[in-house]
């Protein structure tokens, strides 16, 4: 819609976890560095807990991308499954041919042989389990059994759990405390610092730029500060607000995002640190495919001020 207007080749603020747009803000890079050091040191079980929308999945994919040339990697995006299905999913990720008709012990044996073969050839196997807070308690035993796979010298498999804070609550349950004791490194991924949001916006615009002549200073300083404040530095909320602001600026035919645009976009965005009251009619279409601000700008300003 607004790509040509701002000289962009693709949408810069999509909420899909695209590693091309990975932004190494202080918290994310510190977490990634810890994971890399721990995995390269042979640690068997790691955990990352992050708030909703703070970039756990893109961090996970960046980790796998970084490791792809030095070890065998596997990714399980949705572990909400029974213990047998989790093992089957892992086997499939490792390229193994197994059947639902096989007993759990047989599947574990097949996985174990595969891991041992990789170890013999000096290949480490790293498995990342995203949305780990969704793992049923009865499935946690499968993870414990996997963590038992080792030689006298090293772990045959390294597991990284990434999840929302509910993951810590689940792991604290008495019946699965054995798994908690096996986690050697735990990291927390939080929002970006408010002073980082401007760099984040420029970074994503640069990655989406059509050419070196693309203007990266679309967001006025006051608009950046307001996005940082209302989003509390949560990347997903920053992306949503920024996308809507670009739509509004395009609708007006301008090339700068102002405070008024941010206020208007915030009216229609739930989950903000300062949710707005009032109508959600933040834009409407006009003939010719463009749109303009409605009276919600005034309303938003009155609520915020």
PDB file of C-alpha atoms in Angstrom:
ATOM      1  CA  UNK A   1       0.000   0.000   0.000  1.00  0.00           C
ATOM      2  CA  UNK A   2       2.538   2.612   1.128  1.00  0.00           C
ATOM      3  CA  UNK A   3       5.741   0.963  -0.124  1.00  0.00           C
ATOM      4  CA  UNK A   4       6.198   3.173  -3.171  1.00  0.00           C
ATOM      5  CA  UNK A   5       5.332   6.288  -1.184  1.00  0.00           C
ATOM      6  CA  UNK A   6       8.211   5.690   1.240  1.00  0.00           C
ATOM      7  CA  UNK A   7      10.548   3.999  -1.277  1.00  0.00           C
ATOM      8  CA  UNK A   8      10.410   0.590   0.393  1.00  0.00           C
ATOM      9  CA  UNK A   9      10.683  -2.847  -1.233  1.00  0.00           C
ATOM     10  CA  UNK A  10       8.729  -4.658   1.509  1.00  0.00           C
ATOM     11  CA  UNK A  11       6.706  -3.890   4.614  1.00  0.00           C
ATOM     12  CA  UNK A  12       9.202  -2.928   7.348  1.00  0.00           C
ATOM     13  CA  UNK A  13       7.011  -3.580  10.372  1.00  0.00           C
ATOM     14  CA  UNK A  14       5.508  -6.996   9.801  1.00  0.00           C
ATOM     15  CA  UNK A  15       4.982  -8.981  13.011  1.00  0.00           C
ATOM     16  CA  UNK A  16       6.189 -12.229  11.437  1.00  0.00           C
ATOM     17  CA  UNK A  17       9.501 -13.454  12.971  1.00  0.00           C
ATOM     18  CA  UNK A  18      11.813 -12.693  10.039  1.00  0.00           C
ATOM     19  CA  UNK A  19      15.509 -12.999  10.912  1.00  0.00           C
ATOM     20  CA  UNK A  20      16.357 -10.532   8.128  1.00  0.00           C
ATOM     21  CA  UNK A  21      14.905  -7.899  10.451  1.00  0.00           C
ATOM     22  CA  UNK A  22      16.545  -9.213  13.652  1.00  0.00           C
ATOM     23  CA  UNK A  23      17.583  -6.244  15.777  1.00  0.00           C
ATOM     24  CA  UNK A  24      20.335  -6.890  18.308  1.00  0.00           C
ATOM     25  CA  UNK A  25      19.163  -4.609  21.099  1.00  0.00           C
ATOM     26  CA  UNK A  26      21.002  -5.013  24.384  1.00  0.00           C
ATOM     27  CA  UNK A  27      18.672  -7.601  25.946  1.00  0.00           C
ATOM     28  CA  UNK A  28      18.266  -9.731  22.834  1.00  0.00           C
ATOM     29  CA  UNK A  29      21.972  -9.799  22.014  1.00  0.00           C
ATOM     30  CA  UNK A  30      22.946 -10.601  25.603  1.00  0.00           C
ATOM     31  CA  UNK A  31      20.520 -13.528  25.607  1.00  0.00           C
ATOM     32  CA  UNK A  32      21.735 -14.754  22.220  1.00  0.00           C
ATOM     33  CA  UNK A  33      25.374 -14.539  23.316  1.00  0.00           C
ATOM     34  CA  UNK A  34      24.675 -16.518  26.481  1.00  0.00           C
ATOM     35  CA  UNK A  35      22.899 -19.228  24.499  1.00  0.00           C
ATOM     36  CA  UNK A  36      25.730 -19.475  21.978  1.00  0.00           C
ATOM     37  CA  UNK A  37      28.430 -19.686  24.650  1.00  0.00           C
ATOM     38  CA  UNK A  38      26.480 -22.268  26.655  1.00  0.00           C
ATOM     39  CA  UNK A  39      25.689 -24.439  23.630  1.00  0.00           C
ATOM     40  CA  UNK A  40      29.241 -24.281  22.311  1.00  0.00           C
ATOM     41  CA  UNK A  41      30.433 -25.278  25.781  1.00  0.00           C
ATOM     42  CA  UNK A  42      28.293 -28.419  25.647  1.00  0.00           C
ATOM     43  CA  UNK A  43      25.577 -27.463  28.133  1.00  0.00           C
ATOM     44  CA  UNK A  44      22.608 -29.802  27.793  1.00  0.00           C
ATOM     45  CA  UNK A  45      19.535 -27.860  28.903  1.00  0.00           C
ATOM     46  CA  UNK A  46      18.864 -24.134  28.544  1.00  0.00           C
ATOM     47  CA  UNK A  47      15.808 -21.950  29.069  1.00  0.00           C
ATOM     48  CA  UNK A  48      14.707 -18.526  27.843  1.00  0.00           C
ATOM     49  CA  UNK A  49      11.650 -16.853  29.319  1.00  0.00           C
ATOM     50  CA  UNK A  50      10.309 -13.747  27.639  1.00  0.00           C
ATOM     51  CA  UNK A  51       7.264 -11.541  27.876  1.00  0.00           C
ATOM     52  CA  UNK A  52       4.586 -11.703  25.201  1.00  0.00           C
ATOM     53  CA  UNK A  53       5.655  -9.927  22.018  1.00  0.00           C
ATOM     54  CA  UNK A  54       9.286  -9.441  23.031  1.00  0.00           C
ATOM     55  CA  UNK A  55      10.789 -11.477  20.209  1.00  0.00           C
ATOM     56  CA  UNK A  56      11.382 -15.007  21.528  1.00  0.00           C
ATOM     57  CA  UNK A  57      10.590 -16.667  18.210  1.00  0.00           C
ATOM     58  CA  UNK A  58      12.801 -14.404  16.093  1.00  0.00           C
ATOM     59  CA  UNK A  59      15.576 -14.865  18.678  1.00  0.00           C
ATOM     60  CA  UNK A  60      15.112 -18.623  18.408  1.00  0.00           C
ATOM     61  CA  UNK A  61      15.344 -18.510  14.626  1.00  0.00           C
ATOM     62  CA  UNK A  62      18.385 -16.240  14.782  1.00  0.00           C
ATOM     63  CA  UNK A  63      20.021 -18.759  17.117  1.00  0.00           C
ATOM     64  CA  UNK A  64      19.311 -21.615  14.713  1.00  0.00           C
ATOM     65  CA  UNK A  65      20.534 -19.535  11.767  1.00  0.00           C
ATOM     66  CA  UNK A  66      23.785 -18.785  13.585  1.00  0.00           C
ATOM     67  CA  UNK A  67      24.337 -22.445  14.462  1.00  0.00           C
ATOM     68  CA  UNK A  68      23.300 -24.008  11.162  1.00  0.00           C
ATOM     69  CA  UNK A  69      26.856 -24.351   9.835  1.00  0.00           C
ATOM     70  CA  UNK A  70      28.335 -25.825  13.003  1.00  0.00           C
ATOM     71  CA  UNK A  71      25.738 -28.290  14.280  1.00  0.00           C
ATOM     72  CA  UNK A  72      22.587 -30.219  13.485  1.00  0.00           C
ATOM     73  CA  UNK A  73      19.544 -28.185  14.469  1.00  0.00           C
ATOM     74  CA  UNK A  74      15.881 -28.972  14.972  1.00  0.00           C
ATOM     75  CA  UNK A  75      12.938 -26.674  15.683  1.00  0.00           C
ATOM     76  CA  UNK A  76       9.626 -27.561  17.301  1.00  0.00           C
ATOM     77  CA  UNK A  77       7.324 -24.513  17.143  1.00  0.00           C
ATOM     78  CA  UNK A  78       4.332 -25.965  18.985  1.00  0.00           C
ATOM     79  CA  UNK A  79       5.006 -28.566  21.702  1.00  0.00           C
ATOM     80  CA  UNK A  80       1.371 -28.813  22.815  1.00  0.00           C
ATOM     81  CA  UNK A  81       1.249 -32.546  22.168  1.00  0.00           C
ATOM     82  CA  UNK A  82       1.445 -35.859  23.942  1.00  0.00           C
ATOM     83  CA  UNK A  83       4.765 -37.468  24.906  1.00  0.00           C
ATOM     84  CA  UNK A  84       4.743 -39.878  21.955  1.00  0.00           C
ATOM     85  CA  UNK A  85       3.890 -37.149  19.450  1.00  0.00           C
ATOM     86  CA  UNK A  86       6.710 -34.953  20.745  1.00  0.00           C
ATOM     87  CA  UNK A  87       9.225 -37.728  20.121  1.00  0.00           C
ATOM     88  CA  UNK A  88       7.763 -38.333  16.660  1.00  0.00           C
ATOM     89  CA  UNK A  89       8.034 -34.608  15.881  1.00  0.00           C
ATOM     90  CA  UNK A  90      11.667 -34.590  16.947  1.00  0.00           C
ATOM     91  CA  UNK A  91      12.396 -37.711  14.906  1.00  0.00           C
ATOM     92  CA  UNK A  92      10.857 -36.055  11.851  1.00  0.00           C
ATOM     93  CA  UNK A  93      12.989 -32.934  12.393  1.00  0.00           C
ATOM     94  CA  UNK A  94      16.074 -35.155  12.503  1.00  0.00           C
ATOM     95  CA  UNK A  95      15.070 -36.811   9.239  1.00  0.00           C
ATOM     96  CA  UNK A  96      14.268 -40.188  10.788  1.00  0.00           C
ATOM     97  CA  UNK A  97      11.600 -42.525   9.485  1.00  0.00           C
ATOM     98  CA  UNK A  98       9.411 -43.597  12.382  1.00  0.00           C
ATOM     99  CA  UNK A  99       5.770 -44.622  12.646  1.00  0.00           C
ATOM    100  CA  UNK A 100       2.924 -43.823  15.012  1.00  0.00           C
ATOM    101  CA  UNK A 101       2.592 -47.572  15.427  1.00  0.00           C
ATOM    102  CA  UNK A 102       6.018 -47.845  17.016  1.00  0.00           C
ATOM    103  CA  UNK A 103       6.300 -48.010  20.790  1.00  0.00           C
ATOM    104  CA  UNK A 104       7.821 -45.027  22.586  1.00  0.00           C
ATOM    105  CA  UNK A 105      10.854 -47.111  23.541  1.00  0.00           C
ATOM    106  CA  UNK A 106      11.477 -47.937  19.885  1.00  0.00           C
ATOM    107  CA  UNK A 107      11.269 -44.285  18.871  1.00  0.00           C
ATOM    108  CA  UNK A 108      13.650 -43.307  21.675  1.00  0.00           C
ATOM    109  CA  UNK A 109      16.076 -45.999  20.576  1.00  0.00           C
ATOM    110  CA  UNK A 110      15.979 -44.744  16.979  1.00  0.00           C
ATOM    111  CA  UNK A 111      16.581 -41.173  18.111  1.00  0.00           C
ATOM    112  CA  UNK A 112      19.399 -42.292  20.405  1.00  0.00           C
ATOM    113  CA  UNK A 113      21.188 -44.127  17.599  1.00  0.00           C
ATOM    114  CA  UNK A 114      20.879 -41.085  15.371  1.00  0.00           C
ATOM    115  CA  UNK A 115      22.317 -38.809  18.048  1.00  0.00           C
ATOM    116  CA  UNK A 116      25.178 -41.208  18.739  1.00  0.00           C
ATOM    117  CA  UNK A 117      26.059 -41.297  15.059  1.00  0.00           C
ATOM    118  CA  UNK A 118      26.160 -37.507  14.947  1.00  0.00           C
ATOM    119  CA  UNK A 119      28.385 -37.503  18.050  1.00  0.00           C
ATOM    120  CA  UNK A 120      30.799 -40.006  16.491  1.00  0.00           C
ATOM    121  CA  UNK A 121      31.236 -37.630  13.562  1.00  0.00           C
ATOM    122  CA  UNK A 122      31.715 -34.647  15.878  1.00  0.00           C
ATOM    123  CA  UNK A 123      28.336 -33.061  15.210  1.00  0.00           C
ATOM    124  CA  UNK A 124      26.378 -31.490  18.059  1.00  0.00           C
ATOM    125  CA  UNK A 125      22.575 -31.649  17.942  1.00  0.00           C
ATOM    126  CA  UNK A 126      20.620 -28.608  19.178  1.00  0.00           C
ATOM    127  CA  UNK A 127      16.837 -28.722  19.529  1.00  0.00           C
ATOM    128  CA  UNK A 128      14.868 -25.512  20.142  1.00  0.00           C
ATOM    129  CA  UNK A 129      11.347 -25.842  21.511  1.00  0.00           C
ATOM    130  CA  UNK A 130       9.339 -22.643  21.101  1.00  0.00           C
ATOM    131  CA  UNK A 131       6.202 -21.765  23.099  1.00  0.00           C
ATOM    132  CA  UNK A 132       7.470 -24.199  25.720  1.00  0.00           C
ATOM    133  CA  UNK A 133       4.905 -23.027  28.267  1.00  0.00           C
ATOM    134  CA  UNK A 134       2.378 -25.058  26.255  1.00  0.00           C
ATOM    135  CA  UNK A 135       4.100 -28.392  26.917  1.00  0.00           C
ATOM    136  CA  UNK A 136       1.643 -30.635  28.826  1.00  0.00           C
ATOM    137  CA  UNK A 137       2.960 -31.848  32.157  1.00  0.00           C
ATOM    138  CA  UNK A 138       2.657 -35.458  31.016  1.00  0.00           C
ATOM    139  CA  UNK A 139       4.942 -34.672  28.065  1.00  0.00           C
ATOM    140  CA  UNK A 140       7.701 -33.208  30.215  1.00  0.00           C
ATOM    141  CA  UNK A 141       8.877 -36.754  30.995  1.00  0.00           C
ATOM    142  CA  UNK A 142       9.859 -37.166  27.344  1.00  0.00           C
ATOM    143  CA  UNK A 143      12.114 -34.123  27.649  1.00  0.00           C
ATOM    144  CA  UNK A 144      13.727 -35.590  30.759  1.00  0.00           C
ATOM    145  CA  UNK A 145      14.384 -38.863  28.950  1.00  0.00           C
ATOM    146  CA  UNK A 146      15.933 -36.974  26.048  1.00  0.00           C
ATOM    147  CA  UNK A 147      18.209 -35.096  28.426  1.00  0.00           C
ATOM    148  CA  UNK A 148      19.452 -38.482  29.704  1.00  0.00           C
ATOM    149  CA  UNK A 149      20.965 -39.301  26.307  1.00  0.00           C
ATOM    150  CA  UNK A 150      24.678 -38.847  26.811  1.00  0.00           C
ATOM    151  CA  UNK A 151      28.070 -40.511  26.637  1.00  0.00           C
ATOM    152  CA  UNK A 152      30.677 -40.465  29.392  1.00  0.00           C
ATOM    153  CA  UNK A 153      32.059 -37.245  27.950  1.00  0.00           C
ATOM    154  CA  UNK A 154      29.183 -35.233  26.501  1.00  0.00           C
ATOM    155  CA  UNK A 155      25.483 -34.754  26.029  1.00  0.00           C
ATOM    156  CA  UNK A 156      24.114 -36.249  22.825  1.00  0.00           C
ATOM    157  CA  UNK A 157      21.415 -33.610  22.558  1.00  0.00           C
ATOM    158  CA  UNK A 158      21.166 -29.998  23.688  1.00  0.00           C
ATOM    159  CA  UNK A 159      17.695 -28.629  24.409  1.00  0.00           C
ATOM    160  CA  UNK A 160      16.654 -24.982  24.459  1.00  0.00           C
ATOM    161  CA  UNK A 161      13.219 -24.151  25.876  1.00  0.00           C
ATOM    162  CA  UNK A 162      11.736 -20.765  24.962  1.00  0.00           C
ATOM    163  CA  UNK A 163       8.465 -19.678  26.512  1.00  0.00           C
ATOM    164  CA  UNK A 164       6.360 -17.103  28.273  1.00  0.00           C
ATOM    165  CA  UNK A 165       6.605 -16.594  32.062  1.00  0.00           C
ATOM    166  CA  UNK A 166       4.064 -19.396  32.553  1.00  0.00           C
ATOM    167  CA  UNK A 167       6.934 -21.750  31.707  1.00  0.00           C
ATOM    168  CA  UNK A 168       8.629 -20.966  35.009  1.00  0.00           C
ATOM    169  CA  UNK A 169       5.389 -21.662  36.846  1.00  0.00           C
ATOM    170  CA  UNK A 170       5.044 -25.021  35.127  1.00  0.00           C
ATOM    171  CA  UNK A 171       8.638 -26.053  35.772  1.00  0.00           C
ATOM    172  CA  UNK A 172       8.236 -25.198  39.465  1.00  0.00           C
ATOM    173  CA  UNK A 173       5.605 -27.919  39.922  1.00  0.00           C
ATOM    174  CA  UNK A 174       6.847 -30.589  42.371  1.00  0.00           C
ATOM    175  CA  UNK A 175       6.158 -33.500  40.019  1.00  0.00           C
ATOM    176  CA  UNK A 176       8.558 -32.200  37.366  1.00  0.00           C
ATOM    177  CA  UNK A 177      11.269 -30.653  39.516  1.00  0.00           C
ATOM    178  CA  UNK A 178      13.758 -33.202  38.144  1.00  0.00           C
ATOM    179  CA  UNK A 179      13.652 -31.402  34.814  1.00  0.00           C
ATOM    180  CA  UNK A 180      14.099 -27.988  36.425  1.00  0.00           C
ATOM    181  CA  UNK A 181      17.277 -29.190  38.133  1.00  0.00           C
ATOM    182  CA  UNK A 182      18.774 -30.122  34.747  1.00  0.00           C
ATOM    183  CA  UNK A 183      18.510 -26.572  33.357  1.00  0.00           C
ATOM    184  CA  UNK A 184      21.997 -25.103  33.593  1.00  0.00           C
ATOM    185  CA  UNK A 185      21.373 -21.632  32.126  1.00  0.00           C
ATOM    186  CA  UNK A 186      18.237 -19.495  32.307  1.00  0.00           C
ATOM    187  CA  UNK A 187      17.814 -16.186  30.493  1.00  0.00           C
ATOM    188  CA  UNK A 188      15.117 -13.506  30.540  1.00  0.00           C
ATOM    189  CA  UNK A 189      14.146 -11.599  27.381  1.00  0.00           C
ATOM    190  CA  UNK A 190      12.355  -8.358  28.114  1.00  0.00           C
ATOM    191  CA  UNK A 191      11.275  -5.262  26.149  1.00  0.00           C
ATOM    192  CA  UNK A 192      13.675  -2.836  24.522  1.00  0.00           C
ATOM    193  CA  UNK A 193      14.910   0.184  26.434  1.00  0.00           C
ATOM    194  CA  UNK A 194      12.960   3.297  25.441  1.00  0.00           C
ATOM    195  CA  UNK A 195      16.084   4.955  24.037  1.00  0.00           C
ATOM    196  CA  UNK A 196      16.561   2.038  21.648  1.00  0.00           C
ATOM    197  CA  UNK A 197      13.200   2.324  19.873  1.00  0.00           C
ATOM    198  CA  UNK A 198      14.370   5.006  17.440  1.00  0.00           C
ATOM    199  CA  UNK A 199      17.309   2.851  16.350  1.00  0.00           C
ATOM    200  CA  UNK A 200      14.941  -0.098  16.006  1.00  0.00           C
ATOM    201  CA  UNK A 201      12.626   1.850  13.692  1.00  0.00           C
ATOM    202  CA  UNK A 202      15.543   3.021  11.542  1.00  0.00           C
ATOM    203  CA  UNK A 203      16.990  -0.498  11.424  1.00  0.00           C
ATOM    204  CA  UNK A 204      13.793  -2.018  10.092  1.00  0.00           C
ATOM    205  CA  UNK A 205      13.333   0.783   7.570  1.00  0.00           C
ATOM    206  CA  UNK A 206      16.913   0.239   6.385  1.00  0.00           C
ATOM    207  CA  UNK A 207      16.337  -3.492   5.952  1.00  0.00           C
ATOM    208  CA  UNK A 208      13.192  -2.804   3.915  1.00  0.00           C
ATOM    209  CA  UNK A 209      14.648   0.095   1.920  1.00  0.00           C
ATOM    210  CA  UNK A 210      14.289   0.055  -1.849  1.00  0.00           C
ATOM    211  CA  UNK A 211      17.624   1.808  -2.330  1.00  0.00           C
ATOM    212  CA  UNK A 212      20.294   3.800  -0.548  1.00  0.00           C
ATOM    213  CA  UNK A 213      18.216   6.906  -1.219  1.00  0.00           C
ATOM    214  CA  UNK A 214      15.314   5.716   0.951  1.00  0.00           C
ATOM    215  CA  UNK A 215      14.629   8.140   3.790  1.00  0.00           C
ATOM    216  CA  UNK A 216      15.160   6.406   7.138  1.00  0.00           C
ATOM    217  CA  UNK A 217      14.134   9.394   9.277  1.00  0.00           C
ATOM    218  CA  UNK A 218      10.409   9.060   8.671  1.00  0.00           C
ATOM    219  CA  UNK A 219       9.486   9.137  12.359  1.00  0.00           C
ATOM    220  CA  UNK A 220       9.818  12.493  14.067  1.00  0.00           C
ATOM    221  CA  UNK A 221      11.599  12.502  17.433  1.00  0.00           C
ATOM    222  CA  UNK A 222       8.403  13.233  19.354  1.00  0.00           C
ATOM    223  CA  UNK A 223       6.623  10.402  17.553  1.00  0.00           C
ATOM    224  CA  UNK A 224       9.444   7.982  18.426  1.00  0.00           C
ATOM    225  CA  UNK A 225       9.252   8.940  22.089  1.00  0.00           C
ATOM    226  CA  UNK A 226       5.511   8.403  22.102  1.00  0.00           C
ATOM    227  CA  UNK A 227       5.785   5.013  20.402  1.00  0.00           C
ATOM    228  CA  UNK A 228       8.395   3.993  22.976  1.00  0.00           C
ATOM    229  CA  UNK A 229       6.221   5.125  25.867  1.00  0.00           C
ATOM    230  CA  UNK A 230       2.937   3.614  24.732  1.00  0.00           C
ATOM    231  CA  UNK A 231       4.465   0.312  23.599  1.00  0.00           C
ATOM    232  CA  UNK A 232       6.681   0.005  26.695  1.00  0.00           C
ATOM    233  CA  UNK A 233       9.392  -1.148  24.286  1.00  0.00           C
ATOM    234  CA  UNK A 234       7.587  -4.358  23.310  1.00  0.00           C
ATOM    235  CA  UNK A 235       8.732  -5.011  19.709  1.00  0.00           C
ATOM    236  CA  UNK A 236       5.410  -6.428  18.512  1.00  0.00           C
ATOM    237  CA  UNK A 237       3.521  -3.362  19.719  1.00  0.00           C
ATOM    238  CA  UNK A 238       6.150  -1.062  18.231  1.00  0.00           C
ATOM    239  CA  UNK A 239       5.683  -2.799  14.878  1.00  0.00           C
ATOM    240  CA  UNK A 240       1.906  -2.534  15.004  1.00  0.00           C
ATOM    241  CA  UNK A 241       1.979   1.163  15.879  1.00  0.00           C
ATOM    242  CA  UNK A 242       4.656   1.958  13.309  1.00  0.00           C
ATOM    243  CA  UNK A 243       2.750   0.154  10.541  1.00  0.00           C
ATOM    244  CA  UNK A 244      -0.432   2.055  11.290  1.00  0.00           C
ATOM    245  CA  UNK A 245       1.477   5.340  11.432  1.00  0.00           C
ATOM    246  CA  UNK A 246       2.910   4.759   7.972  1.00  0.00           C
ATOM    247  CA  UNK A 247      -0.584   4.034   6.677  1.00  0.00           C
ATOM    248  CA  UNK A 248      -1.850   7.293   8.144  1.00  0.00           C
ATOM    249  CA  UNK A 249       1.053   9.346   6.781  1.00  0.00           C
ATOM    250  CA  UNK A 250       0.547   7.789   3.360  1.00  0.00           C
ATOM    251  CA  UNK A 251      -3.162   8.601   3.511  1.00  0.00           C
ATOM    252  CA  UNK A 252      -2.336  12.250   4.120  1.00  0.00           C
ATOM    253  CA  UNK A 253       0.296  12.282   1.388  1.00  0.00           C
ATOM    254  CA  UNK A 254       3.084  13.240   3.811  1.00  0.00           C
ATOM    255  CA  UNK A 255       6.488  11.656   4.362  1.00  0.00           C
ATOM    256  CA  UNK A 256       6.846  12.218   8.100  1.00  0.00           C
ATOM    257  CA  UNK A 257       5.163  10.452  11.022  1.00  0.00           C
ATOM    258  CA  UNK A 258       4.124  12.907  13.704  1.00  0.00           C
ATOM    259  CA  UNK A 259       2.877  12.656  17.276  1.00  0.00           C
ATOM    260  CA  UNK A 260      -0.681  13.019  15.965  1.00  0.00           C
ATOM    261  CA  UNK A 261      -0.278   9.907  13.849  1.00  0.00           C
ATOM    262  CA  UNK A 262       0.950   7.898  16.834  1.00  0.00           C
ATOM    263  CA  UNK A 263      -1.929   9.052  19.003  1.00  0.00           C
ATOM    264  CA  UNK A 264      -4.398   8.142  16.327  1.00  0.00           C
ATOM    265  CA  UNK A 265      -2.842   4.716  15.731  1.00  0.00           C
ATOM    266  CA  UNK A 266      -2.906   4.056  19.470  1.00  0.00           C
ATOM    267  CA  UNK A 267      -6.692   4.438  19.563  1.00  0.00           C
ATOM    268  CA  UNK A 268      -6.998   1.213  17.586  1.00  0.00           C
ATOM    269  CA  UNK A 269      -4.182  -0.739  19.280  1.00  0.00           C
ATOM    270  CA  UNK A 270      -4.948  -2.885  22.343  1.00  0.00           C
ATOM    271  CA  UNK A 271      -2.262  -3.899  24.818  1.00  0.00           C
ATOM    272  CA  UNK A 272      -0.588  -0.505  25.100  1.00  0.00           C
ATOM    273  CA  UNK A 273       0.817   0.853  28.339  1.00  0.00           C
ATOM    274  CA  UNK A 274      -1.723   3.723  28.104  1.00  0.00           C
ATOM    275  CA  UNK A 275      -4.781   2.320  26.329  1.00  0.00           C
ATOM    276  CA  UNK A 276      -7.014   4.961  24.822  1.00  0.00           C
ATOM    277  CA  UNK A 277     -10.716   5.331  25.252  1.00  0.00           C
ATOM    278  CA  UNK A 278     -13.005   6.347  22.464  1.00  0.00           C
ATOM    279  CA  UNK A 279     -13.841   5.114  18.977  1.00  0.00           C
ATOM    280  CA  UNK A 280     -11.593   2.753  17.058  1.00  0.00           C
ATOM    281  CA  UNK A 281     -12.370   4.481  13.756  1.00  0.00           C
ATOM    282  CA  UNK A 282      -8.818   5.636  13.242  1.00  0.00           C
ATOM    283  CA  UNK A 283      -8.993   5.864   9.418  1.00  0.00           C
ATOM    284  CA  UNK A 284     -11.466   5.494   6.642  1.00  0.00           C
ATOM    285  CA  UNK A 285     -11.141   4.951   2.933  1.00  0.00           C
ATOM    286  CA  UNK A 286     -11.734   7.675   0.370  1.00  0.00           C
ATOM    287  CA  UNK A 287     -12.110   7.522  -3.350  1.00  0.00           C
ATOM    288  CA  UNK A 288      -8.870   6.808  -5.179  1.00  0.00           C
ATOM    289  CA  UNK A 289      -7.719   4.288  -2.567  1.00  0.00           C
ATOM    290  CA  UNK A 290      -6.432   6.800  -0.045  1.00  0.00           C
ATOM    291  CA  UNK A 291      -7.658   7.565   3.442  1.00  0.00           C
ATOM    292  CA  UNK A 292      -7.376  10.380   5.936  1.00  0.00           C
ATOM    293  CA  UNK A 293      -7.518  11.022   9.632  1.00  0.00           C
ATOM    294  CA  UNK A 294     -10.889  11.170  11.284  1.00  0.00           C
ATOM    295  CA  UNK A 295     -11.899  13.217  14.279  1.00  0.00           C
ATOM    296  CA  UNK A 296     -10.310  10.519  16.436  1.00  0.00           C
ATOM    297  CA  UNK A 297      -7.075  12.569  16.357  1.00  0.00           C
ATOM    298  CA  UNK A 298      -8.670  15.228  18.465  1.00  0.00           C
ATOM    299  CA  UNK A 299     -10.237  12.631  20.740  1.00  0.00           C
ATOM    300  CA  UNK A 300      -6.924  10.801  21.167  1.00  0.00           C
ATOM    301  CA  UNK A 301      -5.141  14.013  22.002  1.00  0.00           C
ATOM    302  CA  UNK A 302      -7.701  14.956  24.624  1.00  0.00           C
ATOM    303  CA  UNK A 303      -7.464  11.535  26.270  1.00  0.00           C
ATOM    304  CA  UNK A 304      -3.654  11.521  26.332  1.00  0.00           C
ATOM    305  CA  UNK A 305      -3.089  15.077  27.409  1.00  0.00           C
TER     306      UNK A 305
END
